[in-house]
mmCIF file of C-alpha atoms and ligand atoms in Angstrom:
data_model
loop_
_atom_site.group_PDB
_atom_site.id
_atom_site.type_symbol
_atom_site.label_atom_id
_atom_site.label_comp_id
_atom_site.label_asym_id
_atom_site.label_seq_id
_atom_site.Cartn_x
_atom_site.Cartn_y
_atom_site.Cartn_z
ATOM 1 C CA MET A 1 11.018 29.234 19.869
ATOM 2 C CA ASP A 2 9.259 28.592 16.558
ATOM 3 C CA ALA A 3 10.493 26.221 13.909
ATOM 4 C CA ALA A 4 11.158 28.313 10.820
ATOM 5 C CA PHE A 5 13.303 25.529 9.361
ATOM 6 C CA ASN A 6 13.317 21.791 9.494
ATOM 7 C CA GLN A 7 13.984 20.570 12.993
ATOM 8 C CA ALA A 8 14.454 17.257 14.761
ATOM 9 C CA PHE A 9 13.665 16.876 18.459
ATOM 10 C CA PHE A 10 14.947 14.081 20.684
ATOM 11 C CA PRO A 11 12.751 14.127 23.811
ATOM 12 C CA SER A 12 13.857 11.910 26.668
ATOM 13 C CA THR A 13 10.620 12.113 28.676
ATOM 14 C CA PHE A 14 6.952 11.939 27.719
ATOM 15 C CA ASN A 15 6.447 15.434 29.149
ATOM 16 C CA GLU A 16 9.035 16.798 26.746
ATOM 17 C CA LEU A 17 7.587 14.835 23.853
ATOM 18 C CA PHE A 18 4.051 16.086 24.365
ATOM 19 C CA SER A 19 5.099 19.640 25.040
ATOM 20 C CA VAL A 20 7.012 19.777 21.711
ATOM 21 C CA TRP A 21 4.086 18.058 19.989
ATOM 22 C CA ASN A 22 1.747 20.642 21.426
ATOM 23 C CA ARG A 23 3.926 23.439 20.021
ATOM 24 C CA PHE A 24 4.246 21.769 16.628
ATOM 25 C CA PRO A 25 1.069 19.784 15.995
ATOM 26 C CA ASP A 26 2.259 18.722 12.536
ATOM 27 C CA ALA A 27 5.397 17.066 13.978
ATOM 28 C CA VAL A 28 5.879 13.477 12.824
ATOM 29 C CA LEU A 29 7.094 10.633 15.049
ATOM 30 C CA TYR A 30 10.320 9.032 13.856
ATOM 31 C CA ALA A 31 11.220 5.525 15.044
ATOM 32 C CA GLY A 32 13.638 3.618 12.769
ATOM 33 C CA GLY A 33 12.843 5.863 9.805
ATOM 34 C CA THR A 34 12.668 3.003 7.283
ATOM 35 C CA ASP A 35 9.053 3.643 6.373
ATOM 36 C CA LEU A 36 9.377 7.427 6.401
ATOM 37 C CA LEU A 37 12.349 7.132 4.030
ATOM 38 C CA TRP A 38 10.679 4.404 1.986
ATOM 39 C CA LYS A 39 11.510 4.449 -1.750
ATOM 40 C CA GLN A 40 13.909 7.400 -1.354
ATOM 41 C CA GLY A 41 17.049 6.701 -3.341
ATOM 42 C CA LYS A 42 18.409 10.233 -3.730
ATOM 43 C CA ASN A 43 21.415 11.724 -1.896
ATOM 44 C CA ILE A 44 19.254 14.266 -0.091
ATOM 45 C CA LEU A 45 16.494 12.660 1.868
ATOM 46 C CA GLN A 46 13.072 14.217 2.178
ATOM 47 C CA LEU A 47 11.871 14.279 5.731
ATOM 48 C CA PRO A 48 8.826 15.791 7.383
ATOM 49 C CA ARG A 49 9.464 19.397 8.487
ATOM 50 C CA ILE A 50 9.395 18.652 12.209
ATOM 51 C CA ILE A 51 10.550 15.295 13.490
ATOM 52 C CA LEU A 52 10.027 13.879 16.931
ATOM 53 C CA CYS A 53 12.594 11.125 17.279
ATOM 54 C CA LEU A 54 11.544 8.483 19.818
ATOM 55 C CA ASP A 55 14.979 6.975 20.296
ATOM 56 C CA LYS A 56 15.802 8.633 23.646
ATOM 57 C CA LEU A 57 12.568 7.569 25.338
ATOM 58 C CA GLU A 58 13.982 4.724 27.394
ATOM 59 C CA GLU A 59 10.599 3.289 28.316
ATOM 60 C CA LEU A 60 9.843 2.567 24.656
ATOM 61 C CA HIS A 61 12.886 0.276 24.405
ATOM 62 C CA ARG A 62 11.879 -1.828 27.401
ATOM 63 C CA ILE A 63 10.904 -5.487 27.085
ATOM 64 C CA THR A 64 9.445 -7.197 30.136
ATOM 65 C CA ARG A 65 7.894 -10.519 30.932
ATOM 66 C CA THR A 66 5.283 -11.375 33.507
ATOM 67 C CA GLU A 67 3.702 -14.737 34.247
ATOM 68 C CA HIS A 68 1.081 -14.266 31.542
ATOM 69 C CA TYR A 69 2.411 -11.614 29.176
ATOM 70 C CA LEU A 70 5.379 -10.449 27.185
ATOM 71 C CA GLU A 71 5.428 -6.647 26.931
ATOM 72 C CA ILE A 72 7.425 -5.127 24.125
ATOM 73 C CA GLY A 73 8.246 -1.418 23.950
ATOM 74 C CA SER A 74 7.279 0.088 20.613
ATOM 75 C CA MET A 75 10.894 1.138 19.839
ATOM 76 C CA SER A 76 12.149 -2.463 19.966
ATOM 77 C CA LYS A 77 13.902 -3.354 16.732
ATOM 78 C CA LEU A 78 12.558 -6.313 14.789
ATOM 79 C CA SER A 79 15.898 -8.152 15.084
ATOM 80 C CA ARG A 80 15.995 -7.674 18.854
ATOM 81 C CA ILE A 81 12.570 -9.287 19.190
ATOM 82 C CA ILE A 82 13.646 -12.228 17.018
ATOM 83 C CA HIS A 83 16.752 -12.702 19.204
ATOM 84 C CA LEU A 84 14.692 -12.934 22.386
ATOM 85 C CA GLY A 85 14.228 -16.558 21.344
ATOM 86 C CA LYS A 86 11.581 -19.009 22.492
ATOM 87 C CA ILE A 87 9.751 -16.601 24.759
ATOM 88 C CA VAL A 88 8.385 -14.847 21.645
ATOM 89 C CA PRO A 89 5.333 -16.597 20.162
ATOM 90 C CA GLU A 90 6.466 -18.548 17.117
ATOM 91 C CA ALA A 91 3.976 -16.863 14.769
ATOM 92 C CA LEU A 92 5.494 -13.457 15.498
ATOM 93 C CA THR A 93 9.085 -14.691 15.138
ATOM 94 C CA LEU A 94 8.322 -16.372 11.805
ATOM 95 C CA CYS A 95 6.678 -13.188 10.562
ATOM 96 C CA LEU A 96 9.518 -10.872 11.627
ATOM 97 C CA GLU A 97 12.164 -13.198 10.160
ATOM 98 C CA ASN A 98 10.401 -12.820 6.814
ATOM 99 C CA ILE A 99 10.505 -9.023 6.796
ATOM 100 C CA ALA A 100 13.142 -7.700 4.372
ATOM 101 C CA GLY A 101 16.836 -8.332 5.173
ATOM 102 C CA ILE A 102 18.839 -8.225 8.376
ATOM 103 C CA GLN A 103 20.022 -4.612 7.845
ATOM 104 C CA LEU A 104 16.445 -3.380 7.674
ATOM 105 C CA ARG A 105 15.398 -5.502 10.660
ATOM 106 C CA ASN A 106 18.245 -3.911 12.665
ATOM 107 C CA LEU A 107 16.726 -0.465 12.044
ATOM 108 C CA ALA A 108 12.981 -1.009 11.822
ATOM 109 C CA THR A 109 10.921 -1.046 15.003
ATOM 110 C CA ILE A 110 7.806 -3.005 15.853
ATOM 111 C CA GLY A 111 5.972 0.282 16.569
ATOM 112 C CA GLY A 112 6.809 1.609 13.106
ATOM 113 C CA ASN A 113 5.616 -1.620 11.505
ATOM 114 C CA ILE A 114 2.308 -1.402 13.357
ATOM 115 C CA CYS A 115 1.787 2.333 12.784
ATOM 116 C CA SER A 116 2.870 2.711 9.154
ATOM 117 C CA ASN A 117 0.714 5.350 7.483
ATOM 118 C CA PHE A 118 1.160 3.997 3.998
ATOM 119 C CA ARG A 119 0.037 0.387 4.206
ATOM 120 C CA MET A 120 -0.871 -2.534 6.406
ATOM 121 C CA LEU A 121 2.440 -4.221 7.273
ATOM 122 C CA ASP A 122 3.106 -7.835 8.178
ATOM 123 C CA ALA A 123 3.285 -7.792 11.989
ATOM 124 C CA SER A 124 -0.422 -6.937 12.097
ATOM 125 C CA ALA A 125 -1.253 -10.551 11.109
ATOM 126 C CA PRO A 126 0.413 -12.494 13.953
ATOM 127 C CA LEU A 127 -0.375 -9.742 16.473
ATOM 128 C CA THR A 128 -4.077 -9.982 15.610
ATOM 129 C CA ALA A 129 -4.040 -13.791 15.693
ATOM 130 C CA LEU A 130 -2.229 -13.771 19.047
ATOM 131 C CA ASP A 131 -4.751 -11.345 20.571
ATOM 132 C CA ALA A 132 -2.137 -8.692 21.272
ATOM 133 C CA GLN A 133 -3.097 -5.452 22.996
ATOM 134 C CA TYR A 134 -1.586 -2.075 22.143
ATOM 135 C CA GLU A 135 -1.051 0.713 24.658
ATOM 136 C CA LEU A 136 -1.722 4.139 23.155
ATOM 137 C CA ARG A 137 -0.736 7.251 25.031
ATOM 138 C CA ASN A 138 -1.440 10.945 24.668
ATOM 139 C CA ALA A 139 -0.491 13.911 26.846
ATOM 140 C CA HIS A 140 -3.213 13.169 29.412
ATOM 141 C CA THR A 141 -3.983 9.488 29.473
ATOM 142 C CA SER A 142 -3.279 6.037 28.092
ATOM 143 C CA ARG A 143 -5.591 3.310 26.814
ATOM 144 C CA TRP A 144 -5.353 -0.309 25.635
ATOM 145 C CA VAL A 145 -6.877 -1.457 22.353
ATOM 146 C CA SER A 146 -6.826 -4.912 20.808
ATOM 147 C CA ALA A 147 -4.767 -5.493 17.676
ATOM 148 C CA PHE A 148 -7.923 -6.774 15.983
ATOM 149 C CA ARG A 149 -9.758 -3.493 16.570
ATOM 150 C CA PHE A 150 -6.706 -1.340 15.872
ATOM 151 C CA HIS A 151 -6.110 -2.915 12.471
ATOM 152 C CA GLY A 152 -9.815 -3.205 11.706
ATOM 153 C CA ALA A 153 -12.285 -0.568 10.636
ATOM 154 C CA ASP A 154 -13.056 0.436 14.229
ATOM 155 C CA GLU A 155 -12.436 4.188 14.267
ATOM 156 C CA GLU A 156 -12.448 4.399 18.058
ATOM 157 C CA ALA A 157 -9.470 2.068 18.159
ATOM 158 C CA ALA A 158 -7.431 3.982 15.585
ATOM 159 C CA ILE A 159 -4.513 6.042 16.787
ATOM 160 C CA GLY A 160 -5.557 9.626 17.520
ATOM 161 C CA SER A 161 -3.730 12.823 16.679
ATOM 162 C CA GLN A 162 -0.888 13.436 19.132
ATOM 163 C CA GLU A 163 -1.136 9.873 20.371
ATOM 164 C CA LEU A 164 1.641 7.301 20.211
ATOM 165 C CA LEU A 165 1.967 3.557 20.558
ATOM 166 C CA THR A 166 4.030 2.781 23.635
ATOM 167 C CA ARG A 167 3.765 -0.968 24.334
ATOM 168 C CA ILE A 168 2.574 -4.211 22.800
ATOM 169 C CA ARG A 169 1.244 -6.782 25.241
ATOM 170 C CA LEU A 170 1.327 -10.385 24.079
ATOM 171 C CA PRO A 171 -0.331 -13.260 25.932
ATOM 172 C CA LEU A 172 2.234 -16.001 26.626
ATOM 173 C CA HIS A 173 0.208 -18.831 25.280
ATOM 174 C CA GLN A 174 1.682 -21.959 23.682
ATOM 175 C CA TRP A 175 0.130 -23.002 20.373
ATOM 176 C CA ASP A 176 0.245 -26.678 19.391
ATOM 177 C CA TYR A 177 0.061 -25.907 15.692
ATOM 178 C CA CYS A 178 1.515 -22.744 14.193
ATOM 179 C CA ALA A 179 2.029 -21.839 10.565
ATOM 180 C CA PHE A 180 2.980 -18.551 8.942
ATOM 181 C CA LYS A 181 2.948 -18.141 5.191
ATOM 182 C CA LYS A 182 3.907 -15.005 3.331
ATOM 183 C CA PHE A 183 2.768 -14.499 -0.250
ATOM 184 C CA TYR A 184 5.025 -12.313 -2.352
ATOM 185 C CA PRO A 185 3.136 -10.405 -5.034
ATOM 186 C CA GLU A 186 4.819 -8.693 -7.986
ATOM 187 C CA ASP A 187 4.834 -5.464 -6.008
ATOM 188 C CA ILE A 188 7.055 -6.492 -3.086
ATOM 189 C CA TYR A 189 5.683 -3.676 -0.969
ATOM 190 C CA SER A 190 2.192 -5.132 -0.708
ATOM 191 C CA SER A 191 2.807 -8.612 0.593
ATOM 192 C CA LYS A 192 0.020 -10.792 1.927
ATOM 193 C CA ALA A 193 0.315 -13.229 4.799
ATOM 194 C CA LEU A 194 -1.578 -15.996 6.558
ATOM 195 C CA VAL A 195 -1.293 -17.048 10.191
ATOM 196 C CA PHE A 196 -2.821 -20.394 11.177
ATOM 197 C CA LEU A 197 -2.872 -21.260 14.884
ATOM 198 C CA ALA A 198 -4.507 -24.201 16.614
ATOM 199 C CA ASN A 199 -4.570 -25.543 20.134
ATOM 200 C CA VAL A 200 -5.448 -29.056 21.214
ATOM 201 C CA GLN A 201 -6.771 -30.221 24.582
ATOM 202 C CA LYS A 202 -7.441 -33.887 25.232
ATOM 203 C CA ASN A 203 -7.333 -34.503 21.503
ATOM 204 C CA ILE A 204 -9.962 -31.843 20.812
ATOM 205 C CA LEU A 205 -9.292 -28.668 18.849
ATOM 206 C CA SER A 206 -9.923 -26.159 21.619
ATOM 207 C CA ASP A 207 -8.949 -22.944 19.860
ATOM 208 C CA ILE A 208 -8.307 -22.003 16.280
ATOM 209 C CA ARG A 209 -7.262 -18.622 14.909
ATOM 210 C CA VAL A 210 -6.705 -18.009 11.255
ATOM 211 C CA VAL A 211 -5.868 -14.487 10.115
ATOM 212 C CA TYR A 212 -5.203 -13.288 6.587
ATOM 213 C CA LYS A 213 -3.506 -9.970 5.971
ATOM 214 C CA ALA A 214 -3.716 -8.185 2.652
ATOM 215 C CA ASP A 215 -4.444 -4.444 2.530
ATOM 216 C CA ALA A 216 -6.702 -5.163 5.499
ATOM 217 C CA ILE A 217 -7.009 -7.876 8.137
ATOM 218 C CA TYR A 218 -9.460 -10.737 7.524
ATOM 219 C CA ARG A 219 -10.616 -13.135 10.200
ATOM 220 C CA ASN A 220 -13.287 -15.672 9.278
ATOM 221 C CA LYS A 221 -14.723 -16.432 12.705
ATOM 222 C CA ASN A 222 -17.515 -18.619 11.254
ATOM 223 C CA GLY A 223 -14.857 -20.787 9.706
ATOM 224 C CA ASP A 224 -12.958 -21.042 13.002
ATOM 225 C CA SER A 225 -16.139 -22.224 14.721
ATOM 226 C CA ILE A 226 -16.464 -25.150 12.261
ATOM 227 C CA LEU A 227 -13.220 -26.591 13.650
ATOM 228 C CA THR A 228 -13.493 -25.629 17.314
ATOM 229 C CA GLY A 229 -14.502 -28.601 19.474
ATOM 230 C CA LYS A 230 -13.726 -31.222 16.805
ATOM 231 C CA TYR A 231 -11.680 -34.337 17.589
ATOM 232 C CA LEU A 232 -8.276 -34.830 16.016
ATOM 233 C CA PRO A 233 -7.485 -36.101 13.516
ATOM 234 C CA LEU A 234 -10.187 -34.132 11.704
ATOM 235 C CA SER A 235 -12.478 -35.998 9.369
ATOM 236 C CA ARG A 236 -12.091 -35.298 5.689
ATOM 237 C CA LYS A 237 -15.631 -33.883 5.643
ATOM 238 C CA THR A 238 -14.914 -31.329 8.384
ATOM 239 C CA ALA A 239 -11.777 -30.194 6.562
ATOM 240 C CA ASP A 240 -13.727 -29.893 3.289
ATOM 241 C CA ASP A 241 -16.472 -27.894 5.046
ATOM 242 C CA TYR A 242 -13.853 -25.577 6.457
ATOM 243 C CA VAL A 243 -12.232 -24.959 3.076
ATOM 244 C CA ASP A 244 -15.652 -24.385 1.474
ATOM 245 C CA ASN A 245 -16.507 -21.906 4.192
ATOM 246 C CA TRP A 246 -13.326 -19.927 3.426
ATOM 247 C CA LYS A 247 -14.121 -20.003 -0.288
ATOM 248 C CA GLU A 248 -17.553 -18.586 0.450
ATOM 249 C CA TYR A 249 -16.085 -15.949 2.795
ATOM 250 C CA MET A 250 -13.524 -14.865 0.203
ATOM 251 C CA PHE A 251 -16.086 -14.840 -2.617
ATOM 252 C CA HIS A 252 -17.693 -11.709 -1.122
ATOM 253 C CA ILE A 253 -14.430 -9.793 -0.742
ATOM 254 C CA ASN A 254 -13.938 -7.731 -3.868
ATOM 255 C CA GLU A 255 -10.732 -6.027 -2.774
ATOM 256 C CA ILE A 256 -8.703 -9.206 -3.238
ATOM 257 C CA ASP A 257 -7.816 -10.457 -6.710
ATOM 258 C CA LYS A 258 -8.615 -13.972 -7.894
ATOM 259 C CA PHE A 259 -5.004 -15.132 -7.940
ATOM 260 C CA SER A 260 -4.452 -14.121 -4.297
ATOM 261 C CA LYS A 261 -7.704 -15.806 -3.292
ATOM 262 C CA ASN A 262 -6.578 -19.067 -4.898
ATOM 263 C CA GLU A 263 -3.183 -18.793 -3.222
ATOM 264 C CA LEU A 264 -4.867 -18.282 0.121
ATOM 265 C CA ILE A 265 -7.329 -21.173 -0.289
ATOM 266 C CA ASN A 266 -4.490 -23.535 -1.278
ATOM 267 C CA CYS A 267 -2.623 -22.568 1.850
ATOM 268 C CA ILE A 268 -5.694 -23.018 4.059
ATOM 269 C CA GLU A 269 -6.279 -26.430 2.480
ATOM 270 C CA PHE A 270 -2.697 -27.428 3.139
ATOM 271 C CA ASN A 271 -2.915 -26.468 6.811
ATOM 272 C CA VAL A 272 -6.321 -27.948 7.573
ATOM 273 C CA TYR A 273 -5.489 -31.241 5.815
ATOM 274 C CA ASN A 274 -2.399 -31.420 8.029
ATOM 275 C CA LEU A 275 -4.897 -31.902 10.857
ATOM 276 C CA THR A 276 -6.737 -34.784 9.174
ATOM 277 C CA GLU A 277 -5.888 -38.512 9.242
HETATM 278 C C1 FAD B 1 13.245 -2.522 1.370
HETATM 279 C C2 FAD B 1 12.133 -2.674 2.351
HETATM 280 C C3 FAD B 1 11.477 -3.883 2.449
HETATM 281 C C4 FAD B 1 10.434 -4.039 3.357
HETATM 282 N N1 FAD B 1 9.821 -5.237 3.438
HETATM 283 C C5 FAD B 1 8.814 -5.394 4.323
HETATM 284 C C6 FAD B 1 8.147 -6.632 4.465
HETATM 285 O O1 FAD B 1 8.423 -7.605 3.781
HETATM 286 N N2 FAD B 1 7.145 -6.719 5.393
HETATM 287 C C7 FAD B 1 6.809 -5.668 6.206
HETATM 288 O O2 FAD B 1 5.932 -5.812 7.042
HETATM 289 N N3 FAD B 1 7.422 -4.488 6.086
HETATM 290 C C8 FAD B 1 8.392 -4.330 5.174
HETATM 291 N N4 FAD B 1 9.018 -3.133 5.077
HETATM 292 C C9 FAD B 1 8.539 -2.032 5.923
HETATM 293 C C10 FAD B 1 9.259 -2.006 7.261
HETATM 294 O O3 FAD B 1 8.897 -3.107 8.028
HETATM 295 C C11 FAD B 1 8.815 -0.751 7.956
HETATM 296 O O4 FAD B 1 9.408 0.298 7.223
HETATM 297 C C12 FAD B 1 9.262 -0.676 9.389
HETATM 298 O O5 FAD B 1 8.734 -1.701 10.181
HETATM 299 C C13 FAD B 1 8.837 0.646 9.992
HETATM 300 O O6 FAD B 1 9.495 0.774 11.212
HETATM 301 P P1 FAD B 1 10.344 2.082 11.516
HETATM 302 O O7 FAD B 1 10.780 1.954 12.923
HETATM 303 O O8 FAD B 1 11.438 2.270 10.516
HETATM 304 O O9 FAD B 1 9.218 3.177 11.359
HETATM 305 P P2 FAD B 1 9.300 4.703 10.893
HETATM 306 O O10 FAD B 1 9.622 4.784 9.435
HETATM 307 O O11 FAD B 1 10.141 5.502 11.810
HETATM 308 O O12 FAD B 1 7.776 5.086 11.139
HETATM 309 C C14 FAD B 1 6.731 4.520 10.375
HETATM 310 C C15 FAD B 1 5.424 5.269 10.673
HETATM 311 O O13 FAD B 1 4.978 4.932 11.972
HETATM 312 C C16 FAD B 1 4.895 6.094 12.796
HETATM 313 N N5 FAD B 1 5.375 5.642 14.115
HETATM 314 C C17 FAD B 1 6.557 5.051 14.392
HETATM 315 N N6 FAD B 1 6.604 4.686 15.682
HETATM 316 C C18 FAD B 1 5.419 5.064 16.234
HETATM 317 C C19 FAD B 1 4.857 4.963 17.542
HETATM 318 N N7 FAD B 1 5.527 4.399 18.560
HETATM 319 N N8 FAD B 1 3.610 5.441 17.749
HETATM 320 C C20 FAD B 1 2.906 6.008 16.727
HETATM 321 N N9 FAD B 1 3.388 6.144 15.470
HETATM 322 C C21 FAD B 1 4.631 5.662 15.225
HETATM 323 C C22 FAD B 1 5.780 7.137 12.151
HETATM 324 O O14 FAD B 1 5.335 8.451 12.420
HETATM 325 C C23 FAD B 1 5.584 6.792 10.674
HETATM 326 O O15 FAD B 1 4.381 7.339 10.195
HETATM 327 C C24 FAD B 1 10.058 -2.951 4.180
HETATM 328 C C25 FAD B 1 10.715 -1.721 4.091
HETATM 329 C C26 FAD B 1 11.741 -1.582 3.182
HETATM 330 C C27 FAD B 1 12.427 -0.246 3.119
#
């Protein structure tokens, strides 16, 4: 049967999903619909011609925990993840709590936030900082890619045509210092965010991950290495070096305006000086 008119399909197995997708290659995946219906205020909504609704695929709603990982199905609503409580890494919870209002969080899914076509959304920041892995699946096979590569410019890690995100795998790792800061620009739809994570072992900073999300993901690994291995509390000089390194890193990034750069540097200063005497 061909689709002469608009149609919505509700597959309940992956076989069904991929067979419909094969018949209608321009079909669009529909999760919570909040991004697909973004900025539509009229009575009649405009939807893609063929919709593949993921709601009946039970596996995509599953959340499981192993000794080392939390695995979250891509159809998990943002509010459900928040309500899982302490098992969810704090950076992710803080980020999700800052996304829109409760009504939207009850509809929007983590998969939709990660896969938005229009813009880089907030969950990409904590998921990159936490070293999350994404499972991508097509009709024949599945593969794991890191959040860092997925959200970066690595084309091999980008989602392919007729491929979907099925699971997010998060290492269950406790962070001794965790901060999440969201910057609200005039255009509320292009927020920026910073995640600052640090771990301490025997009074030494053993791991540091700082990720900035604007229209792309920025991770200044040289900066992180200035702090790694340093004793706490940090000396004033080390903190100054770190801030200077970020200033230098940001100086070369033309895509970010001066105001946002200043906002970011202030926030980095605040967090790194929290680790000094
Ligand atoms: C008023 C408002 C305020 C908002 N504020 C914020 C904010 O502050 N921060 C923020 O981060 N976001 C914000 N958003 C965006 C919101 O978080 C996203 O719309 C939402 O997360 C998308 O999830 P969804 O399930 O509704 O996705 P959908 O709209 O269903 O899908 C989004 C896109 O992802 C694709 N997709 C969905 N699931 C999958 C999958 N499993 N595999 C592959 N592709 C998939 C769809 O085809 C579509 O292209 C806001 C949105 C609104 C309307």
